[in-house]
């Protein structure tokens, strides 16, 4: 021991010293990377436990995944901006703010004429005033929903009143649900209110009761089932044919619970399988219900399809990929999730910008995972 420093017994040979320093440098680098990995794992664990669940991050690279949504949002905000109206006053341009966007020209107009009293339309000497113009202001109005009864009156024709053999009567036009009191307009209103506006049938029943119509929700429920199983099924078949005719389908399954399902408890999970594809300008989205999540469901839904199938990597799709010879593509949403985890693993450093390095263990693994998920695997199933 000399001056408090332990004697390390370093060799006197220069080459041996170089080797020793290189070994120590490699050890320091390895331990440093290991410490960085542990710190990132700790940051990610803390973020998962205490931070927000949102995957929105500060990195501009995250915009690679939501460019279309961001552009659409910017266009919507630009469309809502109040335009400035310019007027020339005393030789200069004055910008008037608060100009209201005009109402759509396609809406019908109802003119309400506001006239001066008869005595106010006379001059002091009794001469009538002359109309020299008008000032128009518009308000947006709405007529509350009204309900009516359609009476189908079919005239009968015959030779004599006591001879029914030659009676002729005009046929009824085709109806979505024959032998019911539901018109096509009423059925369309119930369907849009329930499935587009998320208005349950019991609330629709209350709304109809307020305007004097007693229409039980059980009756409306039977109509919805009949529309799905009878009226809309030919349209669904045509949509499925068009969906399978194109070369790309994205597919996913989401759990749901069904009450009083035969052979299953009410708390057990069933699944809604969604397929999206068809022409890009008019995409087709179809939902199929099945109590199972087995590989038999994709085999049935994808029968006759050839092309690219994009999924989240669930193994239940692999049988259909092999049987149909499909191209299996990975899910970019899952790839973005790995970028988000890398950002969160930076801890305090993420505010100053990400330190990307291919030599860093977690960064390298994430990049490899992203490339593997985003590429299209030709002629074989996804291995993971």
XYZ file of N, CA, C and O in Angstrom, residues 270-343:
296
model
N -67.368 -14.472 -24.973
C -67.565 -14.795 -26.381
C -66.816 -13.739 -27.190
O -66.193 -12.843 -26.617
N -66.903 -13.813 -28.523
C -66.034 -12.943 -29.324
C -66.781 -12.379 -30.522
O -67.615 -13.041 -31.149
N -66.461 -11.115 -30.810
C -66.862 -10.459 -32.046
C -65.636 -10.370 -32.943
O -64.629 -9.751 -32.578
N -65.712 -10.988 -34.098
C -64.606 -10.988 -35.055
C -64.894 -9.916 -36.096
O -65.951 -9.921 -36.738
N -63.978 -8.992 -36.264
C -64.159 -7.887 -37.196
C -63.173 -8.038 -38.349
O -62.014 -8.400 -38.155
N -63.664 -7.794 -39.552
C -62.850 -7.806 -40.766
C -63.022 -6.476 -41.486
O -64.149 -5.980 -41.631
N -61.914 -5.918 -41.930
C -61.945 -4.643 -42.646
C -61.132 -4.775 -43.932
O -59.992 -5.244 -43.904
N -61.731 -4.377 -45.042
C -61.038 -4.491 -46.320
C -61.894 -3.892 -47.422
O -62.641 -2.941 -47.199
N -61.765 -4.439 -48.614
C -62.530 -3.922 -49.731
C -61.861 -2.722 -50.371
O -60.691 -2.427 -50.111
N -62.582 -1.991 -51.210
C -61.986 -0.847 -51.907
C -61.582 0.238 -50.929
O -62.334 0.553 -49.999
N -60.402 0.836 -51.089
C -59.940 1.854 -50.136
C -60.862 3.061 -50.055
O -61.002 3.652 -48.983
N -61.481 3.448 -51.176
C -62.347 4.620 -51.145
C -63.678 4.342 -50.457
O -64.383 5.277 -50.051
N -64.064 3.080 -50.306
C -65.303 2.705 -49.621
C -65.057 1.402 -48.868
O -65.517 0.337 -49.280
N -64.305 1.449 -47.759
C -63.946 0.217 -47.053
C -65.169 -0.490 -46.475
O -66.178 0.133 -46.132
N -65.056 -1.805 -46.388
C -66.122 -2.651 -45.855
C -65.684 -3.169 -44.490
O -64.572 -3.660 -44.323
N -66.567 -3.041 -43.507
C -66.305 -3.521 -42.150
C -67.435 -4.468 -41.774
O -68.604 -4.074 -41.752
N -67.084 -5.709 -41.487
C -68.066 -6.729 -41.125
C -67.741 -7.308 -39.759
O -66.572 -7.589 -39.455
N -68.769 -7.494 -38.944
C -68.638 -8.122 -37.636
C -69.312 -9.492 -37.679
O -70.403 -9.639 -38.239
N -68.653 -10.477 -37.097
C -69.214 -11.824 -36.974
C -69.096 -12.264 -35.527
O -68.022 -12.132 -34.902
N -70.189 -12.804 -35.011
C -70.176 -13.294 -33.628
C -69.883 -14.776 -33.595
O -70.372 -15.541 -34.436
N -69.082 -15.179 -32.624
C -68.835 -16.601 -32.400
C -68.497 -16.794 -30.925
O -67.746 -15.996 -30.349
N -69.044 -17.824 -30.296
C -68.720 -18.049 -28.882
C -67.297 -18.521 -28.659
O -66.847 -18.592 -27.516
N -66.578 -18.837 -29.722
C -65.239 -19.401 -29.590
C -64.188 -18.470 -30.167
O -64.474 -17.604 -31.008
N -62.939 -18.676 -29.710
C -61.784 -17.958 -30.250
C -60.851 -18.932 -30.973
O -59.678 -18.645 -31.186
N -61.359 -20.059 -31.371
C -60.523 -21.092 -31.960
C -60.143 -20.729 -33.386
O -60.709 -19.821 -34.009
N -59.195 -21.481 -33.935
C -58.728 -21.239 -35.290
C -59.770 -21.605 -36.347
O -59.631 -21.224 -37.517
N -60.817 -22.307 -35.949
C -61.861 -22.659 -36.904
C -62.617 -21.422 -37.393
O -63.158 -21.414 -38.508
N -62.682 -20.389 -36.570
C -63.418 -19.183 -36.975
C -62.711 -18.470 -38.124
O -63.339 -18.161 -39.145
N -61.390 -18.157 -38.039
C -60.734 -17.562 -39.209
C -60.772 -18.453 -40.447
O -60.877 -17.947 -41.570
N -60.701 -19.777 -40.250
C -60.802 -20.672 -41.399
C -62.142 -20.503 -42.110
O -62.210 -20.521 -43.352
N -63.202 -20.324 -41.334
C -64.529 -20.151 -41.936
C -64.683 -18.770 -42.569
O -65.186 -18.646 -43.695
N -64.236 -17.743 -41.866
C -64.443 -16.378 -42.360
C -63.550 -16.047 -43.547
O -63.911 -15.196 -44.379
N -62.395 -16.688 -43.653
C -61.445 -16.373 -44.722
C -61.488 -17.386 -45.862
O -60.591 -17.374 -46.712
N -62.474 -18.257 -45.864
C -62.566 -19.252 -46.934
C -62.710 -18.564 -48.284
O -63.582 -17.715 -48.479
N -61.824 -18.900 -49.203
C -61.848 -18.323 -50.538
C -61.053 -17.045 -50.691
O -60.988 -16.494 -51.800
N -60.441 -16.554 -49.627
C -59.673 -15.306 -49.702
C -58.219 -15.597 -50.026
O -57.621 -16.539 -49.503
N -57.632 -14.763 -50.872
C -56.209 -14.829 -51.181
C -55.646 -13.421 -51.137
O -56.267 -12.478 -51.638
N -54.483 -13.280 -50.524
C -53.873 -11.956 -50.452
C -53.176 -11.750 -49.123
O -52.554 -12.665 -48.567
N -53.269 -10.535 -48.596
C -52.576 -10.125 -47.375
C -53.567 -10.097 -46.222
O -54.635 -9.494 -46.319
N -53.200 -10.743 -45.129
C -53.983 -10.720 -43.901
C -53.145 -10.026 -42.828
O -52.050 -10.485 -42.503
N -53.661 -8.937 -42.270
C -52.948 -8.205 -41.220
C -53.639 -8.451 -39.888
O -54.838 -8.204 -39.743
N -52.881 -8.955 -38.913
C -53.422 -9.259 -37.589
C -52.434 -8.799 -36.528
O -51.367 -8.280 -36.828
N -52.813 -9.042 -35.275
C -51.939 -8.700 -34.165
C -51.002 -9.842 -33.781
O -50.338 -9.775 -32.748
N -50.943 -10.887 -34.592
C -50.038 -11.992 -34.317
C -50.647 -13.114 -33.496
O -49.926 -14.044 -33.112
N -51.953 -13.066 -33.232
C -52.596 -14.156 -32.490
C -52.459 -15.457 -33.273
O -52.709 -15.516 -34.478
N -52.072 -16.514 -32.563
C -51.764 -17.784 -33.217
C -52.986 -18.426 -33.867
O -52.834 -19.311 -34.722
N -54.201 -18.002 -33.487
C -55.392 -18.598 -34.064
C -55.552 -18.331 -35.545
O -56.308 -19.029 -36.222
N -54.833 -17.329 -36.087
C -54.922 -17.028 -37.510
C -53.963 -17.871 -38.344
O -54.070 -17.891 -39.569
N -53.022 -18.528 -37.701
C -51.963 -19.212 -38.455
C -52.512 -20.358 -39.302
O -52.017 -20.620 -40.398
N -53.537 -21.055 -38.806
C -54.105 -22.163 -39.577
C -54.709 -21.656 -40.878
O -54.530 -22.267 -41.944
N -55.398 -20.526 -40.830
C -55.971 -19.959 -42.050
C -54.877 -19.460 -42.986
O -55.006 -19.572 -44.210
N -53.793 -18.917 -42.424
C -52.674 -18.453 -43.250
C -52.060 -19.621 -44.014
O -51.775 -19.527 -45.210
N -51.868 -20.742 -43.330
C -51.289 -21.920 -43.988
C -52.258 -22.511 -45.008
O -51.866 -22.849 -46.123
N -53.534 -22.623 -44.617
C -54.500 -23.275 -45.501
C -54.757 -22.461 -46.765
O -54.898 -23.023 -47.846
N -54.796 -21.135 -46.634
C -55.102 -20.278 -47.780
C -53.854 -19.778 -48.505
O -53.962 -19.133 -49.549
N -52.675 -20.056 -47.952
C -51.453 -19.536 -48.548
C -51.392 -18.023 -48.505
O -50.973 -17.368 -49.470
N -51.806 -17.441 -47.378
C -51.908 -15.988 -47.268
C -50.562 -15.363 -46.920
O -49.646 -16.021 -46.423
N -50.455 -14.070 -47.174
C -49.317 -13.265 -46.735
C -49.703 -12.645 -45.400
O -50.690 -11.917 -45.316
N -48.951 -12.946 -44.359
C -49.304 -12.519 -43.005
C -48.501 -11.284 -42.634
O -47.281 -11.334 -42.561
N -49.197 -10.168 -42.411
C -48.549 -8.902 -42.055
C -48.771 -8.606 -40.584
O -49.786 -8.987 -39.998
N -47.781 -7.917 -39.979
C -47.865 -7.574 -38.565
C -48.663 -6.299 -38.339
O -49.034 -5.575 -39.264
N -48.944 -6.009 -37.080
C -49.776 -4.878 -36.680
C -48.887 -3.700 -36.300
O -48.027 -3.820 -35.427
N -49.077 -2.554 -36.939
C -48.262 -1.381 -36.666
C -48.615 -0.747 -35.329
O -47.794 -0.041 -34.744
N -49.828 -0.967 -34.830
C -50.171 -0.430 -33.514
C -49.317 -1.068 -32.430
O -48.904 -0.404 -31.477
N -49.062 -2.358 -32.569
C -48.180 -3.014 -31.605
C -46.748 -2.515 -31.745
O -46.015 -2.409 -30.758
N -46.327 -2.206 -32.970
C -44.983 -1.659 -33.157
C -44.867 -0.291 -32.483
O -43.863 0.012 -31.845
N -45.897 0.540 -32.622
C -45.861 1.853 -31.973
C -45.809 1.712 -30.460
O -45.179 2.525 -29.775
N -46.438 0.693 -29.926
C -46.427 0.489 -28.485
C -45.005 0.261 -27.979
O -44.649 0.707 -26.889
N -44.178 -0.427 -28.772
C -42.792 -0.649 -28.354
C -41.995 0.661 -28.366
O -41.151 0.887 -27.507
N -42.264 1.535 -29.338
C -41.623 2.845 -29.330
C -42.025 3.620 -28.083
O -41.203 4.299 -27.464
N -43.299 3.541 -27.719
C -43.774 4.240 -26.533
C -43.075 3.709 -25.287
O -42.724 4.487 -24.385
N -42.864 2.404 -25.209
C -42.167 1.842 -24.053
C -40.721 2.324 -23.990
O -40.187 2.562 -22.900
N -40.081 2.456 -25.166
C -38.709 2.960 -25.175
C -38.670 4.399 -24.664
O -37.781 4.780 -23.891
N -39.648 5.218 -25.077
C -39.688 6.599 -24.619
C -39.861 6.652 -23.102
O -39.170 7.398 -22.398
